Coordinates of C-alpha atoms in Angstrom, one line a residue:
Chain A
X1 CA 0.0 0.0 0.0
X2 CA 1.4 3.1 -0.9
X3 CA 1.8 6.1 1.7
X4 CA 1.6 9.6 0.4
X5 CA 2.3 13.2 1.9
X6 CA 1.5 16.8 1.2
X7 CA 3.2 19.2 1.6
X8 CA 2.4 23.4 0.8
X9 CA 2.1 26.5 2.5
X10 CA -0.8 26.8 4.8
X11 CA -1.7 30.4 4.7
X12 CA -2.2 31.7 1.0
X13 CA -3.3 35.3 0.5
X14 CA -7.1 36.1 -1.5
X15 CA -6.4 36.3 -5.1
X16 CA -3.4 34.2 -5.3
X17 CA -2.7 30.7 -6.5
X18 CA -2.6 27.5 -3.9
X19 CA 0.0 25.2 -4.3
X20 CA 0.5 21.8 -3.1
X21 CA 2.7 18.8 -3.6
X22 CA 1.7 15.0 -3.1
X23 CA 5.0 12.9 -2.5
X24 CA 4.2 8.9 -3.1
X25 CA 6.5 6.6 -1.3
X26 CA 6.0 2.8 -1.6
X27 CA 5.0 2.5 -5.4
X28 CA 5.4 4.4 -8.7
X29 CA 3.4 7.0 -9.6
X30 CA 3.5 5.6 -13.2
X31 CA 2.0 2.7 -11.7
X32 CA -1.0 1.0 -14.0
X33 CA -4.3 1.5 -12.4
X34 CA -3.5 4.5 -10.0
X35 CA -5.8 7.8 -10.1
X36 CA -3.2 10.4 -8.1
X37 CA -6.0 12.5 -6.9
X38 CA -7.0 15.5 -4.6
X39 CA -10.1 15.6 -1.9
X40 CA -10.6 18.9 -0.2
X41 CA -12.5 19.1 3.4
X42 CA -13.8 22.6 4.6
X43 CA -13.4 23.0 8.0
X44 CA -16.4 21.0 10.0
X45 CA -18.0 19.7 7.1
X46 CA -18.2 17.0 4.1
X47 CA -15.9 16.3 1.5
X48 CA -15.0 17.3 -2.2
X49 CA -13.5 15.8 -5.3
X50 CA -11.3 18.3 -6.7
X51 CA -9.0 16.4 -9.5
X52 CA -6.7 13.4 -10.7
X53 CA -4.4 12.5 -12.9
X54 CA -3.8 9.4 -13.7
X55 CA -0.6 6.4 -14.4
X56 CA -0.4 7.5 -17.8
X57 CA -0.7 11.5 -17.5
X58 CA -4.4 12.4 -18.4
X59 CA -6.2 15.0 -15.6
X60 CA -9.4 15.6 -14.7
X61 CA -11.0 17.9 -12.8
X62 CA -14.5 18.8 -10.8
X63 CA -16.1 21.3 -13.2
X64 CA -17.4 22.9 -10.5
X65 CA -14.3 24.3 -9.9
X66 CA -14.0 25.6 -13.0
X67 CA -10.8 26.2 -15.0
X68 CA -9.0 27.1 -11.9
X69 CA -8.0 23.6 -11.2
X70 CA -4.5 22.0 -12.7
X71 CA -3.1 18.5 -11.4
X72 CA 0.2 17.9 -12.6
X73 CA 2.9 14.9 -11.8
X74 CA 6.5 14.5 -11.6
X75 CA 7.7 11.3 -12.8
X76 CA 11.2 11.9 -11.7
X77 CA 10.5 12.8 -7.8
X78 CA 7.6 10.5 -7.8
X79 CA 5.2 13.3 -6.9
X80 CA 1.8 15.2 -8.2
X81 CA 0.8 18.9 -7.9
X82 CA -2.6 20.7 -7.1
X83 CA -2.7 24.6 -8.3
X84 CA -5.7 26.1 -7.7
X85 CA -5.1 29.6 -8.8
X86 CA -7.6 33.0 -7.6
X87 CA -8.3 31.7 -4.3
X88 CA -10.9 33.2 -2.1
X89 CA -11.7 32.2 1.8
X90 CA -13.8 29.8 0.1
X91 CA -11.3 27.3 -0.7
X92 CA -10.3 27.7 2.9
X93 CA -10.0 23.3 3.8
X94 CA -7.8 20.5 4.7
X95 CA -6.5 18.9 1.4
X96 CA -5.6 15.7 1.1
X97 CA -3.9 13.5 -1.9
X98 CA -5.0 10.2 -1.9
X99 CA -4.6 7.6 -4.6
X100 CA -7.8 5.5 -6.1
X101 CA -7.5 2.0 -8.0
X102 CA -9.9 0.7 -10.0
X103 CA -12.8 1.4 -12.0
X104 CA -14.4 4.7 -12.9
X105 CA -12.6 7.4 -11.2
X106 CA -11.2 4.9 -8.6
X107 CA -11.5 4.1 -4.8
X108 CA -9.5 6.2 -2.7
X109 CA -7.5 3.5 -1.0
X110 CA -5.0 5.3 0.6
X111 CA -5.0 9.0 1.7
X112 CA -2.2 11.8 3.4
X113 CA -2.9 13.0 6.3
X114 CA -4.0 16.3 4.9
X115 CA -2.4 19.6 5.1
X116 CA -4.9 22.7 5.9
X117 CA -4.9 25.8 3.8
X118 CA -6.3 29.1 4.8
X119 CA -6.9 31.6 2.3
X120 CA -6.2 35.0 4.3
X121 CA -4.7 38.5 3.7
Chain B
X1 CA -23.9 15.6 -11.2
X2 CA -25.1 12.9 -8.5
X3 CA -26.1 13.8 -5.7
X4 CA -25.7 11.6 -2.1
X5 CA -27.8 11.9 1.0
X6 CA -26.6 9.8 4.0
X7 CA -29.5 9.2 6.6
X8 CA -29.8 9.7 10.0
X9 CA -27.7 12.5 10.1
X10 CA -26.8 11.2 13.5
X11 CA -27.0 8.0 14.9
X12 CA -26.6 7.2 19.2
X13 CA -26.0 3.7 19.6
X14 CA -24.3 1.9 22.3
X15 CA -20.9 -0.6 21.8
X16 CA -22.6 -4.2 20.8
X17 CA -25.3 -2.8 19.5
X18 CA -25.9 -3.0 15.4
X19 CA -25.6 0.2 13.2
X20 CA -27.6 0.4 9.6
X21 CA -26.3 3.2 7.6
X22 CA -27.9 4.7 4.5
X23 CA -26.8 6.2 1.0
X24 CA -29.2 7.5 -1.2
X25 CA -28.6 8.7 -4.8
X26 CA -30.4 11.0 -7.1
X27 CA -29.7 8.8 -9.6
X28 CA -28.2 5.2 -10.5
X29 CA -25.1 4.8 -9.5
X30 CA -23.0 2.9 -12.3
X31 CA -22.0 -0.7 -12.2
X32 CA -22.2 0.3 -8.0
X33 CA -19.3 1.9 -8.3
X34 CA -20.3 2.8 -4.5
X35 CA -17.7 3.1 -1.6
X36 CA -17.9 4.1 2.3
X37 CA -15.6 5.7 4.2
X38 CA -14.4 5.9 7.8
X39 CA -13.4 9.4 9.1
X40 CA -12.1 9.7 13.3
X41 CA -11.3 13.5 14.3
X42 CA -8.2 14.6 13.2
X43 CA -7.2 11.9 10.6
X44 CA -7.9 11.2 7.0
X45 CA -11.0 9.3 6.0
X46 CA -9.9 5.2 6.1
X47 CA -11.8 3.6 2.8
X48 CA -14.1 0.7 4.5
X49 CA -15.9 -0.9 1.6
X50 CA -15.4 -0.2 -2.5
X51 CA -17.9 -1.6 -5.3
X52 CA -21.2 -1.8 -2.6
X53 CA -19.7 -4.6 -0.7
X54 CA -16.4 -5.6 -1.2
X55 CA -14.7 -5.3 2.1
X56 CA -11.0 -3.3 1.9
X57 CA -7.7 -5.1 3.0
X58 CA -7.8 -5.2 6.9
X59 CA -11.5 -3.7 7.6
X60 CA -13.2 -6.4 10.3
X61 CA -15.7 -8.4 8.6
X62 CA -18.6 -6.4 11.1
X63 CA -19.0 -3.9 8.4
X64 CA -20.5 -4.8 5.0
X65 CA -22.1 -3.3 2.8
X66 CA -24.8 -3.9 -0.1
X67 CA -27.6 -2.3 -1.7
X68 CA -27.4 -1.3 -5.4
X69 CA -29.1 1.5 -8.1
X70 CA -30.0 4.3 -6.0
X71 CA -30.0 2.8 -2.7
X72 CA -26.9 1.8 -0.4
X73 CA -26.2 0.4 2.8
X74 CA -23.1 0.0 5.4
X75 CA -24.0 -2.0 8.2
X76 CA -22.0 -2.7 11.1
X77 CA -23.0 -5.7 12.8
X78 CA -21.7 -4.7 16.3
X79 CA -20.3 -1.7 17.3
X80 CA -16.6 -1.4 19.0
X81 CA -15.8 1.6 20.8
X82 CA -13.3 2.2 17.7
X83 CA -16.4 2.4 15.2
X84 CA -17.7 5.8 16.6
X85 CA -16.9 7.6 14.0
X86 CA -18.6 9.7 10.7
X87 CA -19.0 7.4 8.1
X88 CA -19.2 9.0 4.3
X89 CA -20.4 7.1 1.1
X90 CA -19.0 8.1 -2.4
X91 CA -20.1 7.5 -6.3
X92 CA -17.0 7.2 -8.4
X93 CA -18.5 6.3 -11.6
X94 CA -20.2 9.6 -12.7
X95 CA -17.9 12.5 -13.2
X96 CA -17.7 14.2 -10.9
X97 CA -17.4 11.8 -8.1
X98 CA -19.4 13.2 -5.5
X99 CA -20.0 12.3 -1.5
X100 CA -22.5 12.1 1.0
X101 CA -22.5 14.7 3.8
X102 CA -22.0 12.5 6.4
X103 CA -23.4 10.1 9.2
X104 CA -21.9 10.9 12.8
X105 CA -22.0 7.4 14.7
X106 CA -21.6 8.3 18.2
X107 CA -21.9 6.6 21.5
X108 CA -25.4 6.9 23.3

């Protein structure tokens, strides 16, 4: 079972772009079958599907959020990115990577421990 | 897109006693592509149950889950002080994957 991590700043000022960075340990991000993907929680309530990309490079995103959204890996450190770009309080949450196998978009079988973001000037 | 509502909202139960959790969709879910989720304070949601009612590696055979279509269940057979918790379901077939809001298992 893999193990992931994120890891980001966790204050990020209105209007700017959130970054974060999954780092996979445990198994290849290139890996058949694996949807890398990102899972938001805002604070006290229910969770969101934000994104993937998958083992061989194609993303997807929640059109909800838009065009704001990119997921992007990197083969060579064994990681995946979330930007999220003109942040309002909104997208205040705990983010977590997790990675889903399987069919459609995937259970999310393992998960980071989540890194919280506040969006504030 | 599909949406998920978990009832009760809140369930008080005591340890040994049997929980029954719903999931109801707005619309079919595909091939039950249909899992549950475990989340304790403070920690990321543990996956429980993936495809309706295939159990994940290491989750105690007390939960299982079934239903099908619109209409899901998790059941937990007998409740360990470890199983108060809020338990989530999610549809992964349909873009965009959505989940339920949530059922807080708590200890009566």
């Amino acid at each position: 079972q893999v193990q992931l991590q994120e890891s980001g700043p966790g204050l990020v000022q209105p209007s700017q772009t959130l970054s974060l960075t999954c780092t996979v340990s445990g198994g290849s991000i290139s890996s058949r079958n694996y949807y890398w993907t990102w899972i938001r929680q805002h604070p006290g309530k229910g969770l969101e599907w934000i994104g993937y990309i998958s083992h061989s490079g194609s993303a997807h995103s929640n059109p909800s959020l838009k065009s704001r959204v990119t997921v992007s890996e990197d083969t060579t450190k064994n990681q995946f990115s979330l930007r999220l770009t003109s942040v309002t309080a909104a997208d205040t949450a705990v983010y977590y990577c997790a990675a889903a196998v399987g069919m459609g978009f995937g259970e999310l079988r393992s998960w980071g421990q989540g890194t919280l973001v506040t969006i504030s000037s | 897109e599909i949406v998920l509502t978990q009832s009760p909202g809140t369930l008080s139960l005591s340890p040994g006693e049997r929980a029954t959790l719903s999931c109801r969709a707005s619309q079919s879910v595909s091939r039950a592509f249909l899992a549950w989720y475990q989340q304790k304070p403070g920690q990321a949601p543990r996956l429980l149950i993936y495809g309706a009612s295939g159990r994940a590696t290491g989750i105690p055979d007390r939960f299982s889950g079934g239903g099908s279509e619109t209409d899901f269940t998790l059941t937990i057979s007998r409740l360990e002080p470890e199983d108060f918790a809020v338990y989530y379901c999610q549809q992964y077939g349909t873009s965009p994957p959505t989940f339920g809001q949530g059922i807080k298992v708590e200890i009566k």
